[in-house]
Amino acid sequence: MTLLHDTSRIVPAPADRLVCRNCGAQFPLGPQHACHDCFGPLEVGYDRDALASVTRAQIESGPASIWRYAGLLPAGQDPATRVTLDPGMTPLVRADRLAAELGMRALWVKDDSANPTHSFKDRVVSVALSAARALGFARVACASTGNLANSVAAHAARAGLPSLVLVPADLEPSKIVTTAVYGGALVAVDGSYDEVNRLCSELLESDGFEDTAFVNINVRPYYAEGSKTLGYEVAEQLGWRLPAQVVVPMASGSLLTKVDKAFRELASIGLVEDTPYAVFGAQSAGCNPISAAFAAGTDVVRPVRPTGIAKSLNIGNPADGPYALDVVRRSSGAIADVTDEEIRDGIALLARTTGIFAETAGGVTVAVLRKLLAAGALDPAAETVILNTGEGLKTVDAVSGRAVPTHTIAPSLRAAEQAGLC
Ligand SMILES: *Cc1c(COP(=O)(O)O)cnc(C)c1O
Ligand SMILES: [Zn+2]
């Protein structure tokens, strides 16, 4: 007799409710994303005892993927039910040469370009689609600024699910290719991401979409929880402790809030010591609604029309903006935004000092790190982790004009000599 799967690997499911982030109303777990009372966004809530039963040893003996934290996630406790490419456990790279250039004492790059579709989005999609399958959805979909499109299409292909991906038509050509290659429906929309997102919300209300899980809309509470695994991994890879400072790129602001949630959870269940940490947010000047609100000292995030090369972060009306501001202010962090030229410099600096080629979002993060250090908002002596959330090969055009051969010569020793190579 053969077992269909190894049931000994199933851990208890700790999620037990949805909680309104606005008014605190509670609802049963289900395919719901807005509060029935105030229309506020919902977040997954957990049974504290179930979370507290998770041990370091359990996690360390788990798989080398986000699923080692299944006991802290809202889906995928049974490996047989997962819809996943098994992302996670990406390298935490000690960046001494970058630190030296910036005058810092201890700096790490958490390199999420190492995920299966080369961005951190594989984390959120694995959790969202595993939840979607458990909730009975038959088709998966998303509105995307690029990386989510890649990840949803690839996950759907692996699981044999139909997919529907909608993106702004002016996306980087390479992100169109790296989505379309997986098959599935890919719709280029003549409009901004915010318009694509609104269209998806309207589709959801139409006939024929009852069985469709839009990962960042109707199953968003589950989707967002996947980002916690980035925070868990940083803590585990540092030897089960929290960094003093963390710098996070922001589009909707969700990732930033979930890194904070992960750190708080680990401290509250005793897996790390409850040491203080500051959370810093990074945006581009071309799309800076959260940064502008931070600078203005308000918690009202005014939508903008995005421009600039950091397209993966180009959400002009960020759903989690107010919550991200709250995390940053509560933790005594800061937020800044940087120009396209500073982003290109950031990509080059990271590549030159660490061997990591980041996409434009990574350039934003490095450039904001530099800017906040210069402004005295970030402590150069404190242990700092920055998140590289995507792969440079997906946005080569951003630097192709300046990343060129240093010499071009004829195939002769004489030409090599003339070029000063010998
Ligand atoms: C989506 C994305 C982010 C940020 O996402 P949030 O919406 O803020 O959670 C950061 N970096 C990259 C490369 C992304 O694709
Ligand atoms: Zn509410």
Short mmCIF file of N, CA and C and ligand atoms in Angstrom, two decimals, residues 20 22-25 35 37-40, ligand 2:
data_model
loop_
_atom_site.label_atom_id
_atom_site.label_comp_id
_atom_site.label_asym_id
_atom_site.label_seq_id
_atom_site.Cartn_x
_atom_site.Cartn_y
_atom_site.Cartn_z
N CYS A 20 -11.33 43.19 10.83
CA CYS A 20 -11.33 44.47 10.12
C CYS A 20 -10.20 45.34 10.66
N ASN A 22 -9.87 48.37 10.20
CA ASN A 22 -10.40 49.70 10.45
C ASN A 22 -11.17 49.76 11.76
N CYS A 23 -12.17 48.85 11.93
CA CYS A 23 -13.05 48.94 13.11
C CYS A 23 -12.90 47.76 14.06
N GLY A 24 -12.12 46.73 13.67
CA GLY A 24 -11.88 45.60 14.57
C GLY A 24 -12.96 44.53 14.55
N ALA A 25 -14.01 44.71 13.75
CA ALA A 25 -15.06 43.68 13.65
C ALA A 25 -14.45 42.37 13.19
N CYS A 35 -14.93 44.65 5.16
CA CYS A 35 -15.76 44.59 6.37
C CYS A 35 -17.22 44.87 6.03
N ASP A 37 -19.37 45.92 8.06
CA ASP A 37 -19.82 47.07 8.84
C ASP A 37 -19.32 48.40 8.28
N CYS A 38 -18.02 48.47 7.95
CA CYS A 38 -17.44 49.77 7.58
C CYS A 38 -16.71 49.74 6.23
N PHE A 39 -16.71 48.60 5.55
CA PHE A 39 -16.03 48.43 4.24
C PHE A 39 -14.51 48.49 4.36
N GLY A 40 -13.98 48.50 5.58
CA GLY A 40 -12.52 48.50 5.75
C GLY A 40 -11.90 47.19 5.30
ZN ZN B 2 -14.86 47.44 9.78
#
